[in-house]
Every structure is written in C-alpha cells, then in structure tokens.
Coordinates of C-alpha atoms in Angstrom, one line a residue:
X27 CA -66.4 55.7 -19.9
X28 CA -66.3 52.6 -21.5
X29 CA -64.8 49.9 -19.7
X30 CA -63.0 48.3 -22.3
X31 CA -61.0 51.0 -23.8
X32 CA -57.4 52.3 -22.8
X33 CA -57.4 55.1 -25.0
X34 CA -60.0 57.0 -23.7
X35 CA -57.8 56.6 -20.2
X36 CA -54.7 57.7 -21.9
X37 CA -56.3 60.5 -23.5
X38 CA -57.7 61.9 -20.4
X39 CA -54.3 61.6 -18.6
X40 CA -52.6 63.0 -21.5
X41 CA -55.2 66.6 -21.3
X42 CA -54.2 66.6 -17.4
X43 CA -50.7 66.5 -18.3
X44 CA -51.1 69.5 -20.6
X45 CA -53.8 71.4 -18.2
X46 CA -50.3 71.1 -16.1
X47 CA -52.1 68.7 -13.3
X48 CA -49.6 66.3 -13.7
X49 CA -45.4 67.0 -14.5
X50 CA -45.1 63.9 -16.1
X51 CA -47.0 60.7 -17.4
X52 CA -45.2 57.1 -17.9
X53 CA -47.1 54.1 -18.4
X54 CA -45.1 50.4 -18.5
X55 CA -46.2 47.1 -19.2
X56 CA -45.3 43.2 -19.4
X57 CA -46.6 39.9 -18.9
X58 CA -47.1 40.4 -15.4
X59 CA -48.4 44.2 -15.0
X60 CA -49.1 47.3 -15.8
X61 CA -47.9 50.7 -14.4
X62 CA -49.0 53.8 -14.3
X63 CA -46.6 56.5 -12.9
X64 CA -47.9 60.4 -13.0
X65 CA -45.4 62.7 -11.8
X66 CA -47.1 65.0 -9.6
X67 CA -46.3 68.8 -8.8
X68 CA -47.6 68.5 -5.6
X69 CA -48.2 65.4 -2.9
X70 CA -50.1 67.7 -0.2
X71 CA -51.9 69.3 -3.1
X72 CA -52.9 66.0 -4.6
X73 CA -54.2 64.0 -1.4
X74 CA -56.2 67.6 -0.5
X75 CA -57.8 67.1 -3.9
X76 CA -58.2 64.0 -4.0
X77 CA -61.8 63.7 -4.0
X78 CA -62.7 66.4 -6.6
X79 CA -64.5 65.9 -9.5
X80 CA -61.1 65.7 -11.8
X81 CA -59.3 62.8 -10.1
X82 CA -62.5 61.1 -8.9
X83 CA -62.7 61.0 -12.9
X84 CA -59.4 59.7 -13.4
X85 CA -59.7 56.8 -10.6
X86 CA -62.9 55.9 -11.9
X87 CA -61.7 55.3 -15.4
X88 CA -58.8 53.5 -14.0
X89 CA -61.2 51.0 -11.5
X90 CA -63.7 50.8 -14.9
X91 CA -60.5 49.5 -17.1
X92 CA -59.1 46.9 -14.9
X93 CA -60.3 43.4 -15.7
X94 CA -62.5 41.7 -13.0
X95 CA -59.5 38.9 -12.4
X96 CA -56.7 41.3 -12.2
X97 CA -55.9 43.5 -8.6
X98 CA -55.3 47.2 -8.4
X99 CA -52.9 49.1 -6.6
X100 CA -52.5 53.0 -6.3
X101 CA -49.3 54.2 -4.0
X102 CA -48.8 58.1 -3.3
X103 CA -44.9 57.8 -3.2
X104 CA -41.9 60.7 -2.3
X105 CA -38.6 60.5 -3.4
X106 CA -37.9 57.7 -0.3
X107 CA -40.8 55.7 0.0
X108 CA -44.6 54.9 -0.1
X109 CA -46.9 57.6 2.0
X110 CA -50.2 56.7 1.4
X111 CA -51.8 53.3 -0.4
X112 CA -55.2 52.2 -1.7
X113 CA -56.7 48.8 -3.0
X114 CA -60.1 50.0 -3.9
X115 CA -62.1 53.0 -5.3
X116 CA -64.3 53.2 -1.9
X117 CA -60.7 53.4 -0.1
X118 CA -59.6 56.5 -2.0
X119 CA -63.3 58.1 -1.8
X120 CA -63.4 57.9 1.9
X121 CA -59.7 58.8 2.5
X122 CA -59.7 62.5 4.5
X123 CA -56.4 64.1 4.6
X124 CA -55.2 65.5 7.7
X125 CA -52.4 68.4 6.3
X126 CA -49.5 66.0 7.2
X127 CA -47.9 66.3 4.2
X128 CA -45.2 68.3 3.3
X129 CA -45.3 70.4 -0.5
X130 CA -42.8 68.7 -2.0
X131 CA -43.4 66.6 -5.7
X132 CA -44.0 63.1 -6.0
X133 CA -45.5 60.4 -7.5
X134 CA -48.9 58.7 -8.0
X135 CA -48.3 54.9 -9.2
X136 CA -51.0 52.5 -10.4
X137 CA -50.1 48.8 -10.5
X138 CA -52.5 46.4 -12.2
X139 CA -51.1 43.1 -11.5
X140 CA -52.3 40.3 -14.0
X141 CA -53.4 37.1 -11.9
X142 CA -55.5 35.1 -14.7
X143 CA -54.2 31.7 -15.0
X144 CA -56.2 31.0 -18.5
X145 CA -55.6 34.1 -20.0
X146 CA -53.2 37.7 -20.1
X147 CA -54.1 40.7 -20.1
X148 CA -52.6 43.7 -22.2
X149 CA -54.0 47.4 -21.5
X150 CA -51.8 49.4 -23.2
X151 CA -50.9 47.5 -26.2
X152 CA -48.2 49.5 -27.6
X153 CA -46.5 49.9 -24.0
X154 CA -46.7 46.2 -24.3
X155 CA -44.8 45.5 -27.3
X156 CA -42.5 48.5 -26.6
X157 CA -41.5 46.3 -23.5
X158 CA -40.6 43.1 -25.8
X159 CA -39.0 45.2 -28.1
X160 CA -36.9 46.9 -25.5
X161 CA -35.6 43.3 -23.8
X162 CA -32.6 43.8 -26.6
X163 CA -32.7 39.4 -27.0
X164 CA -34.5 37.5 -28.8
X165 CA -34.3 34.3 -26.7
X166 CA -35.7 36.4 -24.0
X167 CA -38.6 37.4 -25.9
X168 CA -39.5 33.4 -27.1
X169 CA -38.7 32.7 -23.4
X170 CA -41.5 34.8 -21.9
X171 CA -44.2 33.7 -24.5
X172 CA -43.1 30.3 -23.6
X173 CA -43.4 30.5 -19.9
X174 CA -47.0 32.9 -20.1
X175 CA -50.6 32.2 -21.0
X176 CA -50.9 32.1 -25.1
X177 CA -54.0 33.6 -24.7
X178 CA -54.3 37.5 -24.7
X179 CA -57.4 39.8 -23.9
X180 CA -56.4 43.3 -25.4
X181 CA -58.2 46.1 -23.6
X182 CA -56.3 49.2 -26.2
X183 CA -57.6 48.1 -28.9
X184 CA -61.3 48.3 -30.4
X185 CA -61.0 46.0 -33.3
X186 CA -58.2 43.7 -32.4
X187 CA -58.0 39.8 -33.4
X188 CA -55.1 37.8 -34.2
X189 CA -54.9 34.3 -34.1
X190 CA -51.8 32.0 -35.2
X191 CA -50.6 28.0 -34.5
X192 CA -50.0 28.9 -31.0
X193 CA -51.3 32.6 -29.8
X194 CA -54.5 34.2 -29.6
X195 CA -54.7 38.2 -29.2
X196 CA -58.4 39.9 -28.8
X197 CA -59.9 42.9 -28.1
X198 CA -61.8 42.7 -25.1
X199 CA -65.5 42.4 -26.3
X200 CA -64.5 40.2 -28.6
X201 CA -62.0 37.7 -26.3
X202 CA -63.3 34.0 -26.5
X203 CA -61.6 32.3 -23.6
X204 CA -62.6 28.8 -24.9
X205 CA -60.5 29.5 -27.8
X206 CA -58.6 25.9 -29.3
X207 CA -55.2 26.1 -30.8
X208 CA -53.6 23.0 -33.3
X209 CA -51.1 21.0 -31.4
X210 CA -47.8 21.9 -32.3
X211 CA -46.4 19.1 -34.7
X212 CA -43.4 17.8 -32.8
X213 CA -42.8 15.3 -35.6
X214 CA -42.2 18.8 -37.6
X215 CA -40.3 20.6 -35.4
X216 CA -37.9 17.0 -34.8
X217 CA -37.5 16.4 -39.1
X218 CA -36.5 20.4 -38.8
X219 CA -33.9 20.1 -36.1
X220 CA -32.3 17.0 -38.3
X221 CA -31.9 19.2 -41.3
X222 CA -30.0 22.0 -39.7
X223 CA -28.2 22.8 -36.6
X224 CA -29.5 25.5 -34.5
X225 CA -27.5 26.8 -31.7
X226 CA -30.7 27.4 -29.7
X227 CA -32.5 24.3 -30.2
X228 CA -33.1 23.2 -27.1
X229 CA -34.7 26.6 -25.8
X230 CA -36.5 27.9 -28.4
X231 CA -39.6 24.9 -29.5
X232 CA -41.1 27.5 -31.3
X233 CA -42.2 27.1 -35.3
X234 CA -42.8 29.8 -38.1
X235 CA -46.2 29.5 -37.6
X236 CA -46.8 30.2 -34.2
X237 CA -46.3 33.7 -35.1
X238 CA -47.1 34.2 -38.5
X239 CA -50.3 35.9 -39.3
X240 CA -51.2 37.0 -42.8
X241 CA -51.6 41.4 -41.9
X242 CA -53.3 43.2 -44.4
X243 CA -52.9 47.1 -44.7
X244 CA -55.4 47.8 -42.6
X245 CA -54.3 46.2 -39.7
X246 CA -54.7 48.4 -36.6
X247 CA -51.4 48.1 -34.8
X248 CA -47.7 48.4 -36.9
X249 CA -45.6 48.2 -34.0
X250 CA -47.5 44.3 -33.0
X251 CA -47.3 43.8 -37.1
X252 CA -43.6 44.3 -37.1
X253 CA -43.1 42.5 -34.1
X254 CA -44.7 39.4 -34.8
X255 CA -43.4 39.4 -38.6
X256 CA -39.5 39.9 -37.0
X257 CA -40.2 36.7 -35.1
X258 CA -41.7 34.7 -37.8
X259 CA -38.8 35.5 -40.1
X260 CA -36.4 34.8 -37.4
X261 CA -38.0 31.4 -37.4
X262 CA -38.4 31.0 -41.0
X263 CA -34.6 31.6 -41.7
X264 CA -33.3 29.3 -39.1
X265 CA -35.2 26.5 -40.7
X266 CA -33.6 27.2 -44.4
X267 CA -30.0 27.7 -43.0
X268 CA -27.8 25.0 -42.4
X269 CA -26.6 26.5 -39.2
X270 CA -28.3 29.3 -37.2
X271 CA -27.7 30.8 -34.0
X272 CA -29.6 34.0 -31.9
X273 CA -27.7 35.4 -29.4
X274 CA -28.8 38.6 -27.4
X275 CA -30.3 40.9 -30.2
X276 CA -27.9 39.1 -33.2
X277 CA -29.5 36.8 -35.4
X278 CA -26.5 34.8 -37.2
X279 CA -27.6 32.6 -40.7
X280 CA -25.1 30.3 -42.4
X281 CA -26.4 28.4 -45.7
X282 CA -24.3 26.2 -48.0
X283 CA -26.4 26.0 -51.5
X284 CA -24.9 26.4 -54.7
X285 CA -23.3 29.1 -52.8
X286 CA -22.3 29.4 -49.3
X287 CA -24.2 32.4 -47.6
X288 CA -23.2 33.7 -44.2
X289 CA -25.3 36.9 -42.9
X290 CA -25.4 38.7 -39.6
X291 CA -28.7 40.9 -38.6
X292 CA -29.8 42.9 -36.0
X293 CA -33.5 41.9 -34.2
X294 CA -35.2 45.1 -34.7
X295 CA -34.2 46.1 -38.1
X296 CA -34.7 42.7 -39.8
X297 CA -36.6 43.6 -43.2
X298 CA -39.5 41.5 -43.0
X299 CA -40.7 42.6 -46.9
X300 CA -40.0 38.7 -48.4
X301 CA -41.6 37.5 -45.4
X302 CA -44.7 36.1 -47.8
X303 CA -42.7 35.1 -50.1
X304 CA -40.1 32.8 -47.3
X305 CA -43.3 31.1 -45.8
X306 CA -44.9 30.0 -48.6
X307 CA -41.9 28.4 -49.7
X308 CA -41.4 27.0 -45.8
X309 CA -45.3 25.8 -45.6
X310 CA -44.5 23.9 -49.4
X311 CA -41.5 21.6 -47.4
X312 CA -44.5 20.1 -45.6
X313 CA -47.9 20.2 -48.1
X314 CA -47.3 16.2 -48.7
X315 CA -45.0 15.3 -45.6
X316 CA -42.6 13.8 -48.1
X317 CA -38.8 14.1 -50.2
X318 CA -38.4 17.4 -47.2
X319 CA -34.6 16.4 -47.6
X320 CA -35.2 17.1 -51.6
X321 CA -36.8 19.9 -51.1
X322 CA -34.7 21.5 -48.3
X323 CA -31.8 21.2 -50.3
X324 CA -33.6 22.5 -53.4
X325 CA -35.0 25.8 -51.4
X326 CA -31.2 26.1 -50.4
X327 CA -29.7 26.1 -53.7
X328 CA -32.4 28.1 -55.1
X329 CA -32.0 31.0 -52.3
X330 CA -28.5 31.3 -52.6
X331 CA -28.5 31.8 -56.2
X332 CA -31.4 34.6 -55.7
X333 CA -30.1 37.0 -52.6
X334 CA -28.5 40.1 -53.2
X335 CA -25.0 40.8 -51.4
X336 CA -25.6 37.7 -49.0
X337 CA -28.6 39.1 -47.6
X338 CA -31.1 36.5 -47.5
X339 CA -33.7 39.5 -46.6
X340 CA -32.8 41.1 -49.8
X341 CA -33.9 38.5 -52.5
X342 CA -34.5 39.1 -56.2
X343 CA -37.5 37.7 -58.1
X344 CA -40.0 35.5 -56.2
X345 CA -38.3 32.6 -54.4
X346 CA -41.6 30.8 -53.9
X347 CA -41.8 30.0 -57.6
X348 CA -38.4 29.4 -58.4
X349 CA -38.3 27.0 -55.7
X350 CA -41.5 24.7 -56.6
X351 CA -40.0 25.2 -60.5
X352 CA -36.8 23.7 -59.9
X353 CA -38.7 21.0 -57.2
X354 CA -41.0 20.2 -60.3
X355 CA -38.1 20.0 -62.8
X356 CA -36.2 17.7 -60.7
X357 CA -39.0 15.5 -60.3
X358 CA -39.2 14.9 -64.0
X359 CA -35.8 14.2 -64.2
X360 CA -35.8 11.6 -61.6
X361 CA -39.0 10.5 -61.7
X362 CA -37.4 7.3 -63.8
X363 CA -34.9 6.4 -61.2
X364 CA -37.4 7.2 -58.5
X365 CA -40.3 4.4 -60.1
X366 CA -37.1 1.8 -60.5
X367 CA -35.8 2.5 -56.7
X368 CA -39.4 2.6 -55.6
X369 CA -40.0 -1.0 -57.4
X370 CA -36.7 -2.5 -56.6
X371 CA -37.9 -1.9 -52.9
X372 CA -41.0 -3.2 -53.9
X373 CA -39.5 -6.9 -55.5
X374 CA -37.4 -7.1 -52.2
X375 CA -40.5 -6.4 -49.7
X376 CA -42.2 -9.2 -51.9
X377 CA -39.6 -11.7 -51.7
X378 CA -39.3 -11.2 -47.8
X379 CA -43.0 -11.6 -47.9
X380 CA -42.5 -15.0 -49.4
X381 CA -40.5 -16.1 -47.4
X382 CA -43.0 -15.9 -44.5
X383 CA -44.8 -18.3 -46.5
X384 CA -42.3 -20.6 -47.4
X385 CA -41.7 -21.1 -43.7
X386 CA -45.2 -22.3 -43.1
X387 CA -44.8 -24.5 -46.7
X388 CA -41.8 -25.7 -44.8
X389 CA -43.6 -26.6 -41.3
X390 CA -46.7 -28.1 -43.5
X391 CA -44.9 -30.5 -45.4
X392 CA -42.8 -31.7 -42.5
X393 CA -45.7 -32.1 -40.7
X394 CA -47.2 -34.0 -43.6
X395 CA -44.0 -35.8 -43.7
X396 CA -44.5 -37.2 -40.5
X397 CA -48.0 -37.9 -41.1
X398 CA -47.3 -40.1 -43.8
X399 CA -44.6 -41.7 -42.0
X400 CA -46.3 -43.1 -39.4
X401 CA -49.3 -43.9 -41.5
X402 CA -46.9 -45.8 -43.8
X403 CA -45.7 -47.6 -40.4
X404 CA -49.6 -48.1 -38.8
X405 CA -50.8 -49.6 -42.7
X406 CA -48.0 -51.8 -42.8
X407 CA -48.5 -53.4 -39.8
X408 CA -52.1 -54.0 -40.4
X409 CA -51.4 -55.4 -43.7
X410 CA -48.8 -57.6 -42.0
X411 CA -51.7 -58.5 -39.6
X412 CA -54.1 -59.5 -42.7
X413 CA -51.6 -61.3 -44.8
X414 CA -50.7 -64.1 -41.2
X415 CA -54.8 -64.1 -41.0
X416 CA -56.0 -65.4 -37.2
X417 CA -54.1 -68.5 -37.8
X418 CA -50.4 -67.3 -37.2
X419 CA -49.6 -67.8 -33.8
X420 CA -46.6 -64.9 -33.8
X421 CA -48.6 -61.9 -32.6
X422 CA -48.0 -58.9 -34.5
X423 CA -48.6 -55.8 -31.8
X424 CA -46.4 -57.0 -29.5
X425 CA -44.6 -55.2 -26.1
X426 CA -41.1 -54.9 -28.1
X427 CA -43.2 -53.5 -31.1
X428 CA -45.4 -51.4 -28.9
X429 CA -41.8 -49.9 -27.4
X430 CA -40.4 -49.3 -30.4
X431 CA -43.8 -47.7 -31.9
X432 CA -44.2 -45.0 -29.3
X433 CA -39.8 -44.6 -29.5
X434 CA -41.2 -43.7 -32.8
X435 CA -43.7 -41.4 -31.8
X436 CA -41.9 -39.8 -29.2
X437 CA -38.7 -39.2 -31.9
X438 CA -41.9 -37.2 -34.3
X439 CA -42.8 -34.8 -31.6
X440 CA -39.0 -33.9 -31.1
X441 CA -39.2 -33.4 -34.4
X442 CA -41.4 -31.2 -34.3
X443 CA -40.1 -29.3 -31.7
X444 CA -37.0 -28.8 -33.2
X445 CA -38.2 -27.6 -36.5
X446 CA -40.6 -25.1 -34.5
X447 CA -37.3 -24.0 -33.3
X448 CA -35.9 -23.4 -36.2
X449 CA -38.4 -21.4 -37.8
X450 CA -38.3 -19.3 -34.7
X451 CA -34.9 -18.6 -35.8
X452 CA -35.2 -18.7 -39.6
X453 CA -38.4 -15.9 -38.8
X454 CA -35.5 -13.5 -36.8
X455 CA -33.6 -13.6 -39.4
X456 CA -36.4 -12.6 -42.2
X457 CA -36.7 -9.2 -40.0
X458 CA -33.2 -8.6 -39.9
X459 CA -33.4 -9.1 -43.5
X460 CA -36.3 -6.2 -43.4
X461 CA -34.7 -3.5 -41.0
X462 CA -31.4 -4.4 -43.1
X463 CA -33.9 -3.2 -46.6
X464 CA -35.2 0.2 -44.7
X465 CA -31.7 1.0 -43.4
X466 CA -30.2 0.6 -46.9
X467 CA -32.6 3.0 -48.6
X468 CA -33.4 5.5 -46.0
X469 CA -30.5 7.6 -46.8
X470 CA -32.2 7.4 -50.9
X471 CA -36.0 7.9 -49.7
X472 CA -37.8 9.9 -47.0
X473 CA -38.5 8.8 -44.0
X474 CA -42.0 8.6 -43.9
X475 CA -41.8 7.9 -47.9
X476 CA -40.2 4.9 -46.8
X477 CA -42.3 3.7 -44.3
X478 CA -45.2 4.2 -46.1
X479 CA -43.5 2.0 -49.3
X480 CA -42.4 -1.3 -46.4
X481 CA -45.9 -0.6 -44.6
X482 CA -43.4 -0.2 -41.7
X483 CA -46.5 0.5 -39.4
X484 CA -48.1 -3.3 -39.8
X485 CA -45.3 -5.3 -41.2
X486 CA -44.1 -6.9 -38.2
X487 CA -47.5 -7.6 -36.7
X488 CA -48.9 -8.7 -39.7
X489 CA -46.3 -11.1 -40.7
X490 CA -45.7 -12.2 -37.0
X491 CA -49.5 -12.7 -36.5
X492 CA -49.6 -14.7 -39.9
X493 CA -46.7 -17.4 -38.8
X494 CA -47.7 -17.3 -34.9
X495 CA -51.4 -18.9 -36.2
X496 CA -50.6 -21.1 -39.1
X497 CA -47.6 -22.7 -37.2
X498 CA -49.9 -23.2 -34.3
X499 CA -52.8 -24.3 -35.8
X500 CA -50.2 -27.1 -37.5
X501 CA -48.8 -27.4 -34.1
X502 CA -52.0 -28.5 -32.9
X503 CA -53.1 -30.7 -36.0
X504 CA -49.6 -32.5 -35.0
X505 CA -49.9 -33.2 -31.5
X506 CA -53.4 -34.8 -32.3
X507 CA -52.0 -36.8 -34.9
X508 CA -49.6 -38.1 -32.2
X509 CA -52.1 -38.4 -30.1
X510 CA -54.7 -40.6 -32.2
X511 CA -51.7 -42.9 -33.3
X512 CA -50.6 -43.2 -29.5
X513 CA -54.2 -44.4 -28.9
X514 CA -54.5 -47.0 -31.4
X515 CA -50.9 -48.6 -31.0
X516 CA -51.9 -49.2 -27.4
X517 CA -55.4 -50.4 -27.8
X518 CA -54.0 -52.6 -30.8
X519 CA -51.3 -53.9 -28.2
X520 CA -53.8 -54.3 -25.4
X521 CA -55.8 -56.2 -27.8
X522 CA -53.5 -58.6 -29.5

C-alpha cells in the first residue's frame, strides 16, 4: 500500500464494512488527531482473528499511513471501558488471545496523535474540514489556526498544494517543511483597524490574504475550497464595513456609503461567488500604500450603490471596475486642489527650512559682531600706542585697562552663551512649528502621503545635525577668538 495515501485506507475499511466485518465505520479529525472508530460485531471474534490475513492488512495500512513524528494508538474497547491496548504493529502480531472475552459488540479505536512542532498533519482531509465546519463559530475556527502550526502535510490527498500569506497545505510527497511565508504587514492590519470598527479586533489578527487562494475548477477538494473562500470573504467584508462583528456562526456587516447597508449572514452559507471581484478591489486599497482613506470611502459608496436587497454578497455589475472608475474620476477632479495643498505644504516646509538657516546667519553675524568689536577695541589701542610714540611717559596697557579689557572679554563669552541659549530655544520652537504643519494636514493627506511630502523620516535629524555642527564649529571659532585676544592683552600688559 502506499504510504502516503488515505484513500486507499478508507477504501479498504469501507469493503470490510460492506463484507459485514465491521457494523459501523467513523473516522474524526482535528488539529490534534485523528480517530478511527470501527464498530465491531464481535470483540471475542475480533481478538481470535486478530492475526489473519484481513486485519493484519488493515493494521498494516494503518502503521504504513502514520507519519514517522506522529504516535499510534489502537484500543479494543466495550461499552465500559478499554480491554485490550497496543502501541505498535509488533504488539498486535504477537498478541495471543486466551478466550477471556465475552461475545458481546464493541469497538476497535485508532488514535493518531499529531506531535510535530514545525508542521500538522491532516489524514483524512475532508474529516478535517468537516471538523472546522462543524465548530458552528467562526472565532473558533481563526482561534485554532492561530494557536496551531501554519504548516500542513496532507496525507488524502495526491495532488494537493495550497499556499496563501500565512498557510501552507501539501500533499505528502510533495510537503517542503522549509517552506517561507511573507510577514504579515502589521502596519496593514493597524491603517485597517483605524478605518472601521470591528467587534473582534483584538482576537482575530488575521488578513484577507492569509486565506485567499486563487482555486481554479480543477481544484481537487470543494469542501477545503469553500472553506477557505467563506473565511476570506468574512475577512474581506469586515475590512469594507464600517462596523463588523462575528459572533458564534453570525457574521453581522454595517456600511454607511451613499447608502447605509446593514446585513446579517450565516457562516456556512455565505455566497462566496463575488469573492474575486471583493479582493481585487481590497488588494487595489493598498497597490501604492497611499489616499487608503479616499479609497475606502470610494469602495464604500461605490458598493452600496451596486448590492441587491442589502446583500453585499449579491452585487450587480463588476465592483472592481466601478470602484477604480470612480477612484480615477475623482482624481481628476481634484487633482488641482491636490497639486495646490501639496505645494502649499511644500512653501511652508521651505520656510521652516529657512529658518534653520537664518539661526545660524543669526549666531554668525553675532559672532562676527563680536569679532569686530574687540578688534575695533585691540586697533584702537594700538593706534593710541603709535600716535604717543615711545616718548609719552603715560603707559597705554595698563592694570585698570588690562581689567577692564578682559571685563570686556569675559561680557563676549556671556554673550555668547546667552545667544546659544536662545537658539536652543528659537530651534524648539521651529519643530513645534513642524509637528503643528503635519497635524494640520493629516486629516487632508494620507498618512504616509504625508510623511513622505515633510520627509518626516529625516527632518528632525537632518535639521538638528545641521544647527548642532554649524553652531559648534562657530562656538569653537569664538572661544578661540577669545582666547587669542586674552593672550595678547596680557602679553601687551606684561610688556608695557
């Protein structure tokens, strides 16, 4: 048998149950295992036969299925409790049964329990999704994906391979464990949440895409199709709506466009036939990652105008087109006032640019200023020195003027320290001036629109480096002025 397929199992249990070897066949699976229960006619009968050719066949098949990570369990049960248990093939080919048993029915069960920490396993496929479907909520259902592996080795399945944002489901001979996934775009999920208010937003992190997968007709399994489409659409509804909630098996959509749409569906009859048509229109919010607050409300006005009988499932025409039509349209007609706000922005960024510059024009010409003061003071007095010639007897450089000199000295760098305090101060109150521009138009512009107009990323930085390194090279300049002129006043005092 071959190791990797389920149906060839099922198919051989199925012939037993008609050959009337078993009285009834149930098989059951989740996230955590798989069960096999046969109903058998007879427990004494059974564990006497055992070992024949038939059931060696079945147990076999069963051992050859398993995967190598996963352990096996196979209980011989009555109505009360468990009378005889095996863990391994060699267990139930040695066992020798000693007529203990009474005839009465009972049950074989086989329990594959799935231990893999980097991937699931799924053996019976449709037992699998007929599990999810039969949890009767939704939440539950995004719950259990959330808390298992993402990764899924399908052993039912001979040509089996889906792969979406955040799942990967393969047949068995095909499974790459090593598979990657895209991170899931928190910014997205964050700009999604702010648009709309969904009642289960803090339980359910998951996007459209994580379980969207383009089907064809081919595909080999409807009931994991409709499944996974149900949960995109879910998804994909939520996002459009201005409020959404999902409680139990109820899906509840509320949408104020150019008319206000309220519908109510059921989880496992939501018509996924527009499900195309809704995510190309949800992947178009986020082509350019800008104007998602246009667009959203476009999409909004544009669906309620095109369901039939409130029933966003039931939509007339293709949305996808009207949507990027009326997005296109409404670009022209504002692409005016959109160049104008995007200049005006523009002028104002450029005058709070200038005035990073005007505060280092400020600090250079004070600092010149006091340059030329002191030179003024240091030229006069040596002109005053020239004019007596050596044959004045009134010294020129003398203690009182020396005093008063380095008074004067002393009074620049104060100077200087106050008017590096104030451009500390004037330099605050340029970036108030900044966050006061993006505050003022971020309710007109996207966000990231926005930042990408003030160069939010670099501004700061850019502007802070820019005044931090002229004002201290100037700074520096400055106190070696100070310093030169210090020197020379004393050595010209000394001197005299």
């Amino acid at each position: 048998m071959n190791s990797i397929d389920s149906q060839i199992l099922k198919n051989y249990l199925d012939s037993c149950k008609e050959k009337d070897l078993f009285k009834e066949l149930n098989i059951s699976e989740d996230f955590d295992e798989c069960k096999i229960k046969i109903r058998l006619l007879s427990i004494e009968q059974f564990l006497i036969n055992i070992n024949s050719d038939i059931y060696k066949h079945l147990f076999s098949a069963v051992f050859s299925l398993k995967d190598h990570i996963d352990t096996i369990k196979i209980n011989i049960n009555d109505n009360v409790e468990t009378l005889e248990s095996f863990n391994t093939l060699e267990e139930v080919s040695i066992f020798n049964y000693q007529f203990d048993r009474s005839d009465k029915e009972g049950s074989l069960e086989i329990i594959i329990s799935k231990v893999s920490n980097e991937y699931t396993t799924i053996y019976f496929l449709d037992n699998f999704i007929e599990f999810l479907n039969n949890t009767s909520n939704i939440s539950f259902i995004f719950e259990l994906f959330e808390k298992h592996n993402n990764k899924f080795k399908i052993f039912s399945e001979q040509n089996f391979l889906v792969k979406t944002n955040s799942f990967y489901f393969a047949s068995a001979q095909n499974f790459d464990p090593l598979v990657v996934f895209e991170n899931k775009n928190a910014d997205k999920l964050k700009k999604i949440n702010e648009n709309c208010h969904f009642g289960n937003a803090a339980s359910i992190k998951f996007l459209p895409e994580d379980f969207y997968h383009y089907f064809n007709n081919s595909f080999p399994n409807q009931n994991f199709k409709n499944l996974f489409e149900r949960l995109s659409l879910a998804l994909i509804l939520r996002v459009f709506s201005d409020v959404s909630e999902f409680d139990s098996n109820k899906l509840t959509y509320k949408m104020f466009g150019y008319k206000t749409i309220k519908h109510e569906y059921n989880f496992m009859s939501l018509n996924t036939k527009s499900l195309n048509d809704y995510y190309q229109s949800y992947n178009d919010l986020f082509f350019d990652n800008s104007n998602f607050i246009d667009k959203i409300g476009l999409a909004r006005n544009v669906i309620s105008l095109h369901t039939i009988n409130q029933d966003f499932t039931n939509i007339k025409g293709d949305i996808y087109s009207s949507i990027k039509s009326n997005y296109n349209i409404y670009l022209k007609e504002n692409i005016k006032k959109y160049i104008d706000l995007k200049n005006k922005i523009t002028d104002k960024l450029f005058t709070i640019s200038s005035s990073f510059d005007n505060l280092v024009d400020d600090f250079s010409k004070s600092f010149k200023s006091s340059f030329y003061t002191l030179a003024t003071i240091f030229l006069s007095l040596i002109l005053l020195r020239l004019i007596k010639g050596s044959t004045s007897t009134i010294p020129i450089f003398t203690f009182e003027v020396y005093v008063f000199l380095i008074s004067v000295l002393f009074a620049m760098y104060l100077y200087k320290k106050y008017i590096l305090f104030e451009l500390s101060h004037k330099k605050d109150r340029i970036f108030e001036q900044y966050e006061q521009l993006k505050n003022q138009y971020i309710s007109l512009l996207d966000k990231s629109d926005l930042n990408e107009l003030l160069m939010y990323e670099n501004f700061k930085e850019k502007n802070n480096k820019y005044i931090s390194t002229q004002t201290e090279q100037y700074s520096k300049y400055w106190n070696k002025t100070l310093l030169v002129y210090f020197i020379s006043f004393t050595f010209l005092t000394i001197c005299a």
